[in-house]
Short mmCIF file of C-alpha atoms and ligand atoms in Angstrom, two decimals:
data_model
loop_
_atom_site.label_atom_id
_atom_site.label_comp_id
_atom_site.label_asym_id
_atom_site.label_seq_id
_atom_site.Cartn_x
_atom_site.Cartn_y
_atom_site.Cartn_z
CA MET A 1 5.72 -23.61 6.38
CA LYS A 2 3.55 -21.74 3.92
CA PRO A 3 5.90 -20.62 1.14
CA ALA A 4 7.78 -23.19 -0.91
CA PRO A 5 11.54 -23.27 -0.19
CA PHE A 6 13.75 -20.55 -1.63
CA LYS A 7 17.15 -19.02 -1.13
CA TYR A 8 17.05 -15.62 0.55
CA VAL A 9 19.72 -13.01 -0.18
CA LEU A 10 19.82 -9.57 1.40
CA ALA A 11 21.24 -7.38 -1.37
CA SER A 12 24.07 -5.20 -0.09
CA SER A 13 24.09 -2.79 -3.03
CA LEU A 14 22.11 -2.03 -6.17
CA ASP A 15 24.85 -3.69 -8.26
CA HIS A 16 24.65 -6.78 -6.07
CA ALA A 17 20.87 -6.99 -6.51
CA LEU A 18 21.14 -6.50 -10.28
CA ALA A 19 23.93 -9.06 -10.63
CA LEU A 20 21.82 -11.64 -8.78
CA LYS A 21 18.82 -10.89 -10.98
CA ALA A 22 20.95 -11.18 -14.12
CA GLU A 23 22.21 -14.54 -12.86
CA HIS A 24 18.85 -16.04 -11.86
CA GLY A 25 16.38 -14.27 -14.20
CA ASP A 26 12.74 -15.27 -13.82
CA GLU A 27 13.58 -17.75 -11.06
CA ALA A 28 14.42 -14.80 -8.82
CA ARG A 29 12.16 -12.06 -7.48
CA PHE A 30 12.99 -8.80 -5.79
CA LEU A 31 11.41 -8.53 -2.34
CA ALA A 32 10.30 -4.94 -1.68
CA GLY A 33 7.35 -4.36 0.69
CA GLY A 34 6.30 -7.98 0.30
CA GLN A 35 2.62 -6.99 0.50
CA SER A 36 1.76 -8.65 -2.83
CA LEU A 37 4.63 -11.11 -3.20
CA ILE A 38 4.43 -12.77 0.25
CA PRO A 39 0.67 -13.42 0.03
CA ALA A 40 1.26 -14.99 -3.40
CA MET A 41 4.06 -17.12 -1.92
CA ASN A 42 1.92 -18.08 1.09
CA PHE A 43 -0.65 -19.45 -1.36
CA ARG A 44 2.19 -20.93 -3.44
CA LEU A 45 0.89 -19.02 -6.44
CA ALA A 46 4.45 -17.67 -6.64
CA ARG A 47 7.39 -20.00 -6.05
CA PRO A 48 10.56 -18.05 -6.72
CA SER A 49 13.70 -20.05 -6.03
CA VAL A 50 15.71 -16.96 -5.10
CA LEU A 51 14.42 -13.96 -3.18
CA ILE A 52 16.53 -10.81 -3.49
CA ASP A 53 15.63 -8.58 -0.55
CA ILE A 54 16.15 -4.94 -1.60
CA ASN A 55 15.00 -3.39 1.69
CA ALA A 56 18.54 -2.49 2.76
CA LEU A 57 19.10 -0.38 -0.38
CA THR A 58 18.19 2.87 1.33
CA ARG A 59 19.34 4.92 -1.65
CA LEU A 60 16.37 3.52 -3.56
CA SER A 61 13.98 5.30 -1.25
CA GLY A 62 13.12 8.97 -0.94
CA ILE A 63 11.73 11.90 -2.88
CA ASP A 64 13.77 14.55 -4.68
CA ARG A 65 13.42 17.16 -7.39
CA PRO A 66 15.84 16.54 -10.24
CA GLU A 67 14.61 19.63 -12.15
CA ALA A 68 12.05 22.34 -11.60
CA GLY A 69 8.59 20.98 -12.25
CA GLN A 70 9.50 17.36 -11.56
CA VAL A 71 9.37 15.08 -8.56
CA ARG A 72 11.35 11.85 -8.50
CA VAL A 73 10.31 9.04 -6.18
CA GLY A 74 12.65 6.14 -5.42
CA ALA A 75 11.18 2.68 -6.03
CA LEU A 76 11.60 1.62 -2.41
CA THR A 77 9.71 4.63 -1.03
CA ARG A 78 6.90 3.31 1.15
CA TYR A 79 3.31 4.55 0.88
CA ARG A 80 3.64 5.75 4.45
CA ALA A 81 6.49 8.12 3.53
CA LEU A 82 4.49 9.55 0.61
CA GLU A 83 1.38 10.00 2.75
CA ARG A 84 3.31 12.03 5.29
CA ASP A 85 5.19 14.30 2.89
CA GLY A 86 3.01 17.41 2.67
CA GLU A 87 5.15 19.04 0.00
CA PHE A 88 4.98 15.94 -2.20
CA LEU A 89 1.20 15.74 -1.80
CA ARG A 90 0.84 19.39 -2.76
CA SER A 91 2.98 18.93 -5.90
CA CYS A 92 1.24 15.68 -6.87
CA PRO A 93 -2.26 16.03 -5.37
CA LEU A 94 -3.63 12.88 -7.05
CA PHE A 95 -1.58 10.96 -4.48
CA ALA A 96 -3.32 12.73 -1.61
CA ASP A 97 -6.64 11.39 -2.92
CA ALA A 98 -5.41 7.93 -3.90
CA LEU A 99 -3.10 6.75 -1.12
CA PRO A 100 -5.80 6.36 1.57
CA HIS A 101 -7.60 3.94 -0.77
CA ILE A 102 -4.63 1.58 -0.88
CA ALA A 103 -5.21 -1.24 1.59
CA HIS A 104 -4.86 -0.34 5.28
CA PRO A 105 -2.32 1.56 7.37
CA GLN A 106 -0.50 -1.65 8.35
CA VAL A 107 -0.02 -2.56 4.68
CA ARG A 108 0.93 1.02 3.76
CA ASN A 109 3.67 0.94 6.38
CA ARG A 110 5.46 -1.72 4.28
CA GLY A 111 4.27 -1.46 0.67
CA THR A 112 6.44 0.46 -1.81
CA ILE A 113 5.67 2.48 -4.93
CA GLY A 114 8.13 0.44 -7.00
CA GLY A 115 6.63 -2.86 -5.85
CA ASN A 116 3.16 -1.57 -6.63
CA LEU A 117 4.00 -0.46 -10.18
CA SER A 118 6.10 -3.55 -10.93
CA HIS A 119 3.28 -5.78 -9.70
CA ALA A 120 0.98 -3.90 -12.12
CA ASP A 121 -2.34 -4.90 -10.66
CA PRO A 122 -4.88 -3.24 -13.01
CA ALA A 123 -7.21 -2.59 -10.07
CA SER A 124 -4.49 -0.68 -8.25
CA GLU A 125 -4.65 3.07 -7.98
CA LEU A 126 -1.01 3.93 -8.71
CA PRO A 127 -0.69 2.57 -12.26
CA ALA A 128 -3.69 4.76 -13.20
CA LEU A 129 -2.00 7.73 -11.54
CA ALA A 130 1.20 7.06 -13.47
CA ILE A 131 -0.78 7.11 -16.73
CA ALA A 132 -2.80 10.22 -15.83
CA MET A 133 0.35 12.09 -14.73
CA GLN A 134 2.50 10.85 -17.63
CA ALA A 135 5.16 9.52 -15.30
CA ARG A 136 8.48 8.20 -16.52
CA MET A 137 10.03 5.03 -15.13
CA ARG A 138 13.79 4.63 -14.80
CA ILE A 139 14.84 1.01 -15.18
CA ARG A 140 18.25 -0.52 -14.43
CA SER A 141 19.93 -3.81 -15.15
CA ALA A 142 23.50 -4.99 -14.76
CA ALA A 143 23.89 -4.09 -18.45
CA GLY A 144 22.62 -0.52 -18.30
CA GLU A 145 19.80 1.89 -17.83
CA ARG A 146 16.74 3.06 -19.77
CA THR A 147 13.69 5.20 -19.22
CA VAL A 148 10.18 4.25 -20.24
CA ALA A 149 6.97 6.29 -20.34
CA ALA A 150 4.16 5.00 -18.13
CA SER A 151 2.08 4.49 -21.29
CA ASP A 152 4.64 1.89 -22.46
CA PHE A 153 5.30 0.34 -19.05
CA PHE A 154 2.05 -1.54 -18.35
CA ALA A 155 1.97 -4.39 -20.85
CA GLY A 156 -0.91 -6.55 -19.60
CA LEU A 157 -2.47 -8.18 -16.57
CA LEU A 158 0.24 -8.17 -13.87
CA THR A 159 2.75 -7.69 -16.67
CA THR A 160 5.12 -4.82 -17.31
CA ASP A 161 7.81 -3.89 -19.77
CA LEU A 162 10.48 -5.00 -17.22
CA ALA A 163 12.77 -7.73 -18.58
CA SER A 164 13.81 -10.58 -16.30
CA ASP A 165 17.12 -8.89 -15.41
CA GLU A 166 15.66 -5.42 -14.77
CA MET A 167 14.63 -3.37 -11.76
CA LEU A 168 12.45 -0.29 -11.57
CA VAL A 169 14.64 2.21 -9.70
CA ASP A 170 12.64 5.43 -9.66
CA ILE A 171 9.63 7.20 -11.10
CA THR A 172 9.54 10.85 -12.18
CA TYR A 173 6.25 12.73 -12.03
CA PRO A 174 5.62 16.22 -13.42
CA VAL A 175 4.25 18.49 -10.69
CA LEU A 176 0.75 19.82 -11.18
CA ALA A 177 0.88 22.59 -13.80
CA PRO A 178 -0.48 26.10 -13.19
CA ARG A 179 -4.26 26.55 -13.72
CA SER A 180 -4.70 22.80 -13.14
CA GLY A 181 -6.74 20.72 -10.77
CA ALA A 182 -6.61 17.00 -10.07
CA CYS A 183 -8.88 14.43 -8.50
CA PHE A 184 -8.85 10.69 -7.90
CA MET A 185 -11.99 8.80 -6.86
CA GLU A 186 -12.89 5.16 -6.58
CA ILE A 187 -15.64 2.82 -5.49
CA ALA A 188 -14.65 -0.35 -3.65
CA ARG A 189 -16.86 -2.86 -1.88
CA ARG A 190 -15.06 -2.29 1.43
CA ARG A 191 -12.61 0.37 2.57
CA GLY A 192 -9.10 -0.61 1.47
CA ASP A 193 -10.21 -3.19 -1.07
CA PHE A 194 -9.15 -3.03 -4.68
CA ALA A 195 -11.40 -0.77 -6.74
CA ILE A 196 -14.49 -1.84 -8.69
CA ALA A 197 -13.63 1.24 -10.71
CA GLY A 198 -11.42 4.25 -10.07
CA VAL A 199 -10.74 7.44 -12.02
CA ALA A 200 -7.83 9.88 -12.01
CA ALA A 201 -8.52 13.22 -13.70
CA VAL A 202 -6.25 16.21 -14.29
CA VAL A 203 -7.85 19.30 -15.86
CA THR A 204 -5.77 22.24 -17.10
CA LEU A 205 -7.37 25.52 -18.24
CA ASP A 206 -5.96 28.16 -20.55
CA GLU A 207 -5.94 31.86 -19.73
CA GLU A 208 -9.54 32.24 -20.90
CA ARG A 209 -10.50 29.35 -18.59
CA ARG A 210 -11.16 27.00 -21.48
CA CYS A 211 -9.96 23.40 -21.22
CA ALA A 212 -6.38 23.24 -22.42
CA SER A 213 -5.94 19.60 -21.52
CA VAL A 214 -7.82 16.84 -19.72
CA ARG A 215 -5.90 13.74 -18.59
CA LEU A 216 -8.05 10.79 -17.64
CA ALA A 217 -7.02 7.30 -16.52
CA LEU A 218 -9.01 4.47 -14.94
CA CYS A 219 -8.20 1.50 -12.74
CA GLY A 220 -10.13 -1.69 -12.15
CA VAL A 221 -11.85 -1.79 -15.54
CA GLY A 222 -9.40 -3.64 -17.79
CA GLU A 223 -6.27 -5.76 -17.89
CA THR A 224 -4.10 -2.66 -17.54
CA PRO A 225 -4.76 0.84 -16.34
CA VAL A 226 -6.82 2.52 -19.08
CA ASP A 227 -5.82 5.83 -20.63
CA ALA A 228 -9.16 7.48 -21.41
CA GLY A 229 -7.73 10.81 -22.51
CA ALA A 230 -9.22 10.30 -25.99
CA ALA A 231 -12.75 10.45 -24.58
CA ALA A 232 -12.03 13.94 -23.25
CA LEU A 233 -10.70 15.38 -26.51
CA PRO A 234 -14.04 16.99 -27.54
CA MET A 235 -13.80 19.16 -24.41
CA ILE A 236 -10.47 20.71 -25.37
CA GLY A 237 -10.74 24.36 -26.35
CA SER A 238 -14.16 24.89 -24.82
CA ARG A 239 -15.48 25.75 -21.41
CA LEU A 240 -16.33 22.93 -19.07
CA THR A 241 -20.12 22.47 -19.10
CA GLY A 242 -22.35 19.78 -17.61
CA ASP A 243 -23.23 18.48 -21.09
CA ALA A 244 -19.61 18.25 -22.10
CA VAL A 245 -18.74 16.29 -18.97
CA GLU A 246 -21.64 13.90 -19.57
CA ALA A 247 -20.47 13.35 -23.12
CA VAL A 248 -16.99 12.46 -21.85
CA ALA A 249 -18.50 9.96 -19.41
CA ALA A 250 -20.48 8.36 -22.26
CA GLY A 251 -17.27 8.18 -24.28
CA VAL A 252 -15.47 6.45 -21.41
CA ARG A 253 -18.28 3.91 -20.99
CA ASP A 254 -17.87 3.00 -24.67
CA LEU A 255 -14.10 2.91 -24.44
CA ILE A 256 -13.69 0.48 -21.56
CA ALA A 257 -14.32 -3.27 -21.53
CA PRO A 258 -14.47 -4.33 -17.88
CA SER A 259 -14.67 -8.06 -17.28
CA GLY A 260 -16.70 -8.04 -14.05
CA ASN A 261 -15.81 -9.75 -10.79
CA VAL A 262 -17.54 -11.17 -7.72
CA HIS A 263 -18.53 -7.71 -6.57
CA ALA A 264 -19.66 -6.13 -9.82
CA SER A 265 -21.00 -7.06 -13.25
CA PRO A 266 -19.33 -5.47 -16.29
CA ASP A 267 -22.40 -3.24 -16.75
CA TYR A 268 -22.20 -2.03 -13.19
CA GLN A 269 -18.48 -1.33 -13.54
CA ARG A 270 -19.17 0.64 -16.71
CA HIS A 271 -21.90 2.59 -14.97
CA VAL A 272 -19.72 3.36 -11.94
CA ALA A 273 -16.83 4.39 -14.18
CA GLY A 274 -19.07 6.89 -16.00
CA VAL A 275 -20.37 8.40 -12.76
CA LEU A 276 -16.86 8.67 -11.33
CA VAL A 277 -15.53 10.30 -14.51
CA GLN A 278 -18.11 13.07 -14.17
CA ARG A 279 -17.47 13.60 -10.49
CA ALA A 280 -13.70 13.50 -10.83
CA ILE A 281 -13.63 16.00 -13.72
CA ARG A 282 -15.99 18.37 -11.90
CA THR A 283 -14.01 18.14 -8.67
CA ALA A 284 -10.69 18.64 -10.47
CA HIS A 285 -12.19 21.68 -12.18
CA GLN A 286 -13.56 23.11 -8.92
CA ARG A 287 -10.19 22.70 -7.31
CA ILE A 288 -8.66 25.00 -9.94
CA SER A 289 -11.19 27.72 -9.34
CA HIS A 290 -10.41 27.52 -5.66
CA ALA A 291 -6.69 27.81 -6.15
CA ALA A 292 -6.76 30.56 -8.77
CA MET B 1 16.32 -27.67 -2.58
CA GLN B 2 18.62 -27.50 0.47
CA PRO B 3 16.96 -25.74 3.41
CA ASP B 4 18.28 -22.18 3.50
CA HIS B 5 19.09 -21.09 7.05
CA HIS B 6 20.05 -17.70 8.44
CA GLU B 7 21.12 -16.50 11.82
CA ILE B 8 19.08 -13.57 13.11
CA GLU B 9 19.21 -11.33 16.14
CA LEU B 10 16.30 -9.13 17.16
CA THR B 11 14.50 -7.74 20.17
CA VAL B 12 10.91 -8.50 21.02
CA ASN B 13 9.29 -6.51 23.82
CA GLY B 14 12.76 -5.45 24.93
CA THR B 15 14.21 -8.97 25.15
CA ARG B 16 17.09 -9.90 22.83
CA TYR B 17 16.81 -13.15 20.89
CA ARG B 18 19.27 -14.95 18.67
CA ARG B 19 17.96 -17.78 16.52
CA THR B 20 18.65 -19.67 13.33
CA VAL B 21 15.65 -19.63 10.99
CA GLU B 22 14.77 -21.12 7.65
CA SER B 23 14.31 -18.34 5.11
CA ARG B 24 10.71 -19.30 4.36
CA LEU B 25 9.59 -19.06 8.00
CA LEU B 26 7.02 -16.28 8.36
CA LEU B 27 7.56 -13.77 11.15
CA SER B 28 4.12 -14.64 12.60
CA ASP B 29 5.07 -18.33 12.85
CA PHE B 30 8.49 -17.43 14.25
CA LEU B 31 6.90 -15.43 17.07
CA ARG B 32 4.37 -18.14 17.86
CA HIS B 33 6.34 -21.33 17.36
CA GLU B 34 9.96 -20.37 17.97
CA LEU B 35 9.54 -17.75 20.70
CA GLY B 36 6.30 -19.12 22.19
CA LEU B 37 4.63 -15.70 21.88
CA ALA B 38 1.27 -17.05 20.82
CA GLY B 39 -0.57 -13.81 21.59
CA THR B 40 0.04 -12.81 17.96
CA HIS B 41 -2.83 -14.53 16.16
CA VAL B 42 -2.96 -15.82 12.62
CA GLY B 43 -6.19 -15.64 10.66
CA CYS B 44 -5.75 -15.36 6.91
CA GLU B 45 -2.03 -15.22 6.14
CA HIS B 46 -2.56 -12.88 3.23
CA GLY B 47 -2.72 -9.56 4.94
CA VAL B 48 -6.48 -9.08 5.07
CA CYS B 49 -7.62 -9.82 8.64
CA GLY B 50 -5.11 -7.96 10.82
CA ALA B 51 -5.01 -10.57 13.62
CA CYS B 52 -1.23 -10.87 13.21
CA THR B 53 -0.49 -7.14 13.49
CA ILE B 54 2.66 -6.35 15.52
CA LEU B 55 4.86 -3.27 15.77
CA LEU B 56 8.06 -3.22 13.73
CA ASP B 57 10.29 -0.42 15.05
CA GLY B 58 7.10 1.17 16.41
CA ASP B 59 4.92 0.88 13.29
CA PRO B 60 2.04 -1.59 12.92
CA VAL B 61 2.69 -4.22 10.22
CA ARG B 62 1.32 -7.62 9.23
CA SER B 63 3.66 -10.26 10.70
CA CYS B 64 2.22 -12.82 8.24
CA LEU B 65 3.61 -10.76 5.33
CA MET B 66 7.19 -10.62 6.57
CA LEU B 67 9.81 -13.31 6.76
CA ALA B 68 11.43 -13.93 10.12
CA VAL B 69 14.82 -13.35 8.48
CA GLN B 70 13.69 -9.81 7.54
CA ALA B 71 13.27 -8.95 11.23
CA ASN B 72 17.02 -9.31 11.75
CA GLY B 73 18.30 -6.24 13.58
CA HIS B 74 14.84 -4.82 14.27
CA ALA B 75 12.86 -4.13 17.44
CA LEU B 76 9.43 -5.72 17.59
CA ALA B 77 6.54 -5.30 19.99
CA THR B 78 3.76 -7.84 20.47
CA VAL B 79 0.67 -7.92 22.66
CA GLU B 80 2.63 -9.75 25.39
CA GLY B 81 4.64 -6.59 26.00
CA LEU B 82 1.73 -4.17 26.20
CA ALA B 83 0.83 -4.30 29.92
CA PRO B 84 3.26 -2.31 32.07
CA ALA B 85 3.51 -5.10 34.69
CA SER B 86 1.98 -8.46 35.48
CA GLY B 87 -1.55 -7.97 36.82
CA GLU B 88 -1.83 -4.52 35.24
CA LEU B 89 -3.31 -3.47 31.92
CA HIS B 90 -2.41 -0.87 29.32
CA PRO B 91 -5.15 1.83 29.08
CA VAL B 92 -6.24 0.41 25.71
CA GLN B 93 -6.61 -3.04 27.30
CA GLN B 94 -8.46 -1.56 30.28
CA ALA B 95 -10.88 0.22 27.97
CA MET B 96 -11.50 -2.93 25.89
CA HIS B 97 -12.29 -4.74 29.15
CA ALA B 98 -14.57 -2.00 30.46
CA HIS B 99 -16.51 -1.63 27.19
CA HIS B 100 -16.83 -5.33 26.37
CA GLY B 101 -14.74 -4.74 23.26
CA LEU B 102 -14.06 -8.43 22.71
CA GLN B 103 -16.00 -11.64 22.58
CA CYS B 104 -13.93 -14.57 21.25
CA GLY B 105 -10.79 -12.42 21.41
CA TYR B 106 -9.27 -13.70 18.18
CA CYS B 107 -8.96 -10.24 16.65
CA THR B 108 -8.02 -8.51 19.90
CA PRO B 109 -4.19 -8.66 19.89
CA GLY B 110 -4.06 -7.19 16.38
CA ILE B 111 -6.51 -4.45 17.34
CA LEU B 112 -4.56 -3.61 20.49
CA MET B 113 -1.28 -3.30 18.59
CA THR B 114 -2.83 -1.25 15.78
CA MET B 115 -4.63 1.09 18.12
CA THR B 116 -1.91 1.69 20.73
CA ALA B 117 0.36 2.89 17.94
CA TYR B 118 -2.45 4.95 16.43
CA LEU B 119 -3.48 6.62 19.70
CA ASN B 120 0.13 7.45 20.58
CA GLU B 121 0.30 9.39 17.35
CA HIS B 122 -3.29 10.75 17.37
CA PRO B 123 -4.24 11.47 20.99
CA SER B 124 -7.61 13.10 20.22
CA PRO B 125 -9.23 11.25 17.32
CA SER B 126 -12.85 11.62 16.24
CA GLU B 127 -15.06 8.54 16.14
CA ASP B 128 -14.80 8.50 12.34
CA GLU B 129 -11.03 8.57 12.52
CA VAL B 130 -11.06 5.67 14.96
CA ARG B 131 -13.22 3.66 12.55
CA GLU B 132 -10.81 4.44 9.72
CA ALA B 133 -7.85 3.41 11.90
CA LEU B 134 -9.64 0.12 12.69
CA SER B 135 -10.43 -0.60 9.03
CA GLY B 136 -7.48 -3.00 8.66
CA ASN B 137 -8.62 -5.29 11.47
CA LEU B 138 -11.55 -7.64 11.01
CA CYS B 139 -13.74 -8.65 13.95
CA ARG B 140 -16.42 -11.26 13.33
CA CYS B 141 -18.02 -11.05 16.79
CA THR B 142 -18.53 -7.59 18.17
CA GLY B 143 -19.92 -5.52 15.33
CA TYR B 144 -17.17 -3.00 16.17
CA GLN B 145 -19.33 -0.55 18.14
CA ASN B 146 -17.93 -1.58 21.52
CA ILE B 147 -14.40 -1.49 20.13
CA VAL B 148 -14.97 2.06 18.88
CA ASP B 149 -16.38 3.06 22.29
CA ALA B 150 -13.38 1.47 23.99
CA MET B 151 -10.95 3.37 21.78
CA MET B 152 -12.60 6.73 22.43
CA ASP B 153 -12.36 5.97 26.15
CA ALA B 154 -8.77 4.71 25.83
CA ALA B 155 -7.80 7.94 24.06
CA ALA B 156 -9.23 9.93 26.97
CA ARG B 157 -7.41 7.74 29.51
CA MET B 158 -4.13 8.08 27.64
CA ARG B 159 -4.52 11.87 27.44
CA GLU B 160 -5.00 11.99 31.21
CA GLU B 161 -1.97 9.83 31.83
CA ALA B 162 0.28 11.75 29.46
CA PRO B 163 2.65 14.10 31.29
C1 FAD C 1 -4.90 -6.69 2.42
C2 FAD C 1 -4.25 -6.00 1.26
C3 FAD C 1 -4.96 -5.06 0.53
C4 FAD C 1 -4.38 -4.41 -0.55
N1 FAD C 1 -5.11 -3.47 -1.21
C5 FAD C 1 -4.52 -2.76 -2.19
C6 FAD C 1 -5.21 -1.70 -2.86
O1 FAD C 1 -6.36 -1.38 -2.54
N2 FAD C 1 -4.57 -1.05 -3.86
C7 FAD C 1 -3.29 -1.36 -4.21
O2 FAD C 1 -2.74 -0.73 -5.10
N3 FAD C 1 -2.62 -2.34 -3.62
C8 FAD C 1 -3.19 -3.05 -2.61
N4 FAD C 1 -2.47 -4.05 -2.01
C9 FAD C 1 -1.12 -4.41 -2.53
C10 FAD C 1 -0.05 -3.48 -1.98
O3 FAD C 1 -0.26 -2.17 -2.43
C11 FAD C 1 1.37 -3.92 -2.32
O4 FAD C 1 2.20 -3.21 -1.43
C12 FAD C 1 1.85 -3.64 -3.74
O5 FAD C 1 1.00 -4.21 -4.70
C13 FAD C 1 3.23 -4.26 -3.97
O6 FAD C 1 4.23 -3.48 -3.43
P1 FAD C 1 5.32 -4.13 -2.47
O7 FAD C 1 6.35 -3.11 -2.21
O8 FAD C 1 4.64 -4.71 -1.29
O9 FAD C 1 5.96 -5.22 -3.43
P2 FAD C 1 6.32 -6.75 -3.29
O10 FAD C 1 5.15 -7.52 -2.80
O11 FAD C 1 7.59 -6.90 -2.54
O12 FAD C 1 6.60 -7.08 -4.80
C14 FAD C 1 5.58 -7.16 -5.78
C15 FAD C 1 6.20 -7.62 -7.11
O13 FAD C 1 7.01 -6.60 -7.68
C16 FAD C 1 8.37 -7.03 -7.80
N5 FAD C 1 9.19 -5.86 -7.46
C17 FAD C 1 9.19 -5.19 -6.27
N6 FAD C 1 9.97 -4.09 -6.34
C18 FAD C 1 10.48 -4.08 -7.60
C19 FAD C 1 11.36 -3.17 -8.29
N7 FAD C 1 11.83 -2.06 -7.71
N8 FAD C 1 11.69 -3.46 -9.58
C20 FAD C 1 11.18 -4.57 -10.19
N9 FAD C 1 10.35 -5.45 -9.59
C21 FAD C 1 10.00 -5.20 -8.31
C22 FAD C 1 8.50 -8.20 -6.88
O14 FAD C 1 9.53 -9.07 -7.29
C23 FAD C 1 7.14 -8.82 -6.97
O15 FAD C 1 7.03 -9.61 -8.11
C24 FAD C 1 -3.03 -4.73 -0.93
C25 FAD C 1 -2.30 -5.67 -0.20
C26 FAD C 1 -2.90 -6.31 0.89
C27 FAD C 1 -2.09 -7.32 1.65
S1 FES C 2 -3.00 -13.38 9.47
FE1 FES C 2 -1.87 -11.64 8.91
S2 FES C 2 -3.40 -10.31 8.20
FE2 FES C 2 -4.53 -12.12 8.56
S1 FES C 3 -13.93 -10.73 19.26
FE1 FES C 3 -14.17 -12.46 18.01
S2 FES C 3 -13.27 -11.76 16.15
FE2 FES C 3 -13.27 -9.99 17.34
#
């Protein structure tokens, strides 16, 4: 047997799952897609004593539109369902770019958006998307409910704002605004691997086609996804030129502090991040011109 | 801790099984050790190599990243169920044979399961799309070219056979 012993409970309702988590706290883990948790248990890096399987909670999965301009994705929605929902991908085009970079089809058939964000791997694509898109996370516990902005959700390496009795239940994303374009790009050593660096960019123009806002978030270059919007501030109010984009890339290189890994030195990560920032902003910008 | 046991019922390749499993038993080990279906191979046990790929309700998944208890109530397919009858081969198997798409064969069951599901859904893939579909299955012997050739051929064979 690879994993250490544990007690397995198939949760029959959300309240059941939350009551179990309230009872067992950090000793218990929710089991969603299992594509990060089971490997960690196979290596015995994780040894939960209680596993609360939430896969039967079908109401936690699916995509809906609570209000105009918003898309809400249930935590148990699998990557596969997102990848195949053309309307969702059109409303939130960063996902169309990012999902194919997540692991392989066999892993995407199981992995869930809620498991991904709760796991909070800084090299993962989706935390960076949540930051770039200014998503809001709805969190439940047996005691109640609260909503947290993505910018307050990712607290550190593999650490989120979730307390030991809480579950992420859904994520609300604003749909792409008019006169906007989006692009996600990454470099990984092999297809499907975690990114050496990845960049999500959303560019919005005003009526005179000057930059009204530029959202920028990176993965793989810090302990959390990095909000690099500040580096793009000088571009606001002016037209997007090559020089301006290069200046933003230089700003991002200064802003990040990657730690390096077996595949890339910190300098290389910084370099790649700068190149990707330029390409992602240009592509996002081109995509607006095409749509308008 | 007391061993935690659960009764499960599932079908594998159309056969119904009922077993009692410990909660920490991986689905890959359940198939191999409890059901004797050792065609599902185990390489890395952390989701990277693809040797353990099976179909869960028709979709390829890593059997090393699921617990046996999670398969309760589901229909699985493994490489043992691929050939239509004893002595015959599925078109994907035939093509792998014809194109020398395997050497040691360790990766082969996972590749067959991944690609039969893929080709059912995408009957006319390009070579690039086949490579992308294969990206979750590692092969240390062949260098992939013969596998890609086999899959292009298998797609053609399956299109011919389709009604
Ligand atoms: C070979 C391989 C390659 C991969 N490559 C990538 C990649 O390139 N990019 C990438 O982003 N990911 C990658 N992954 C990880 C994958 O995306 C996982 O699916 C994801 O990280 C976790 O989602 P899950 O649903 O599988 O969660 P699980 O593994 O079930 O859970 C992960 C953690 O989150 C907790 N959790 C789950 N759901 C909730 C919830 N609703 N509320 C609170 N806590 C919860 C669990 O208790 C656990 O601690 C890869 C995985 C493999 C095996
Ligand atoms: S053994 Fe399951 S992916 Fe390698
Ligand atoms: S044939 Fe040996 S690993 Fe693929």
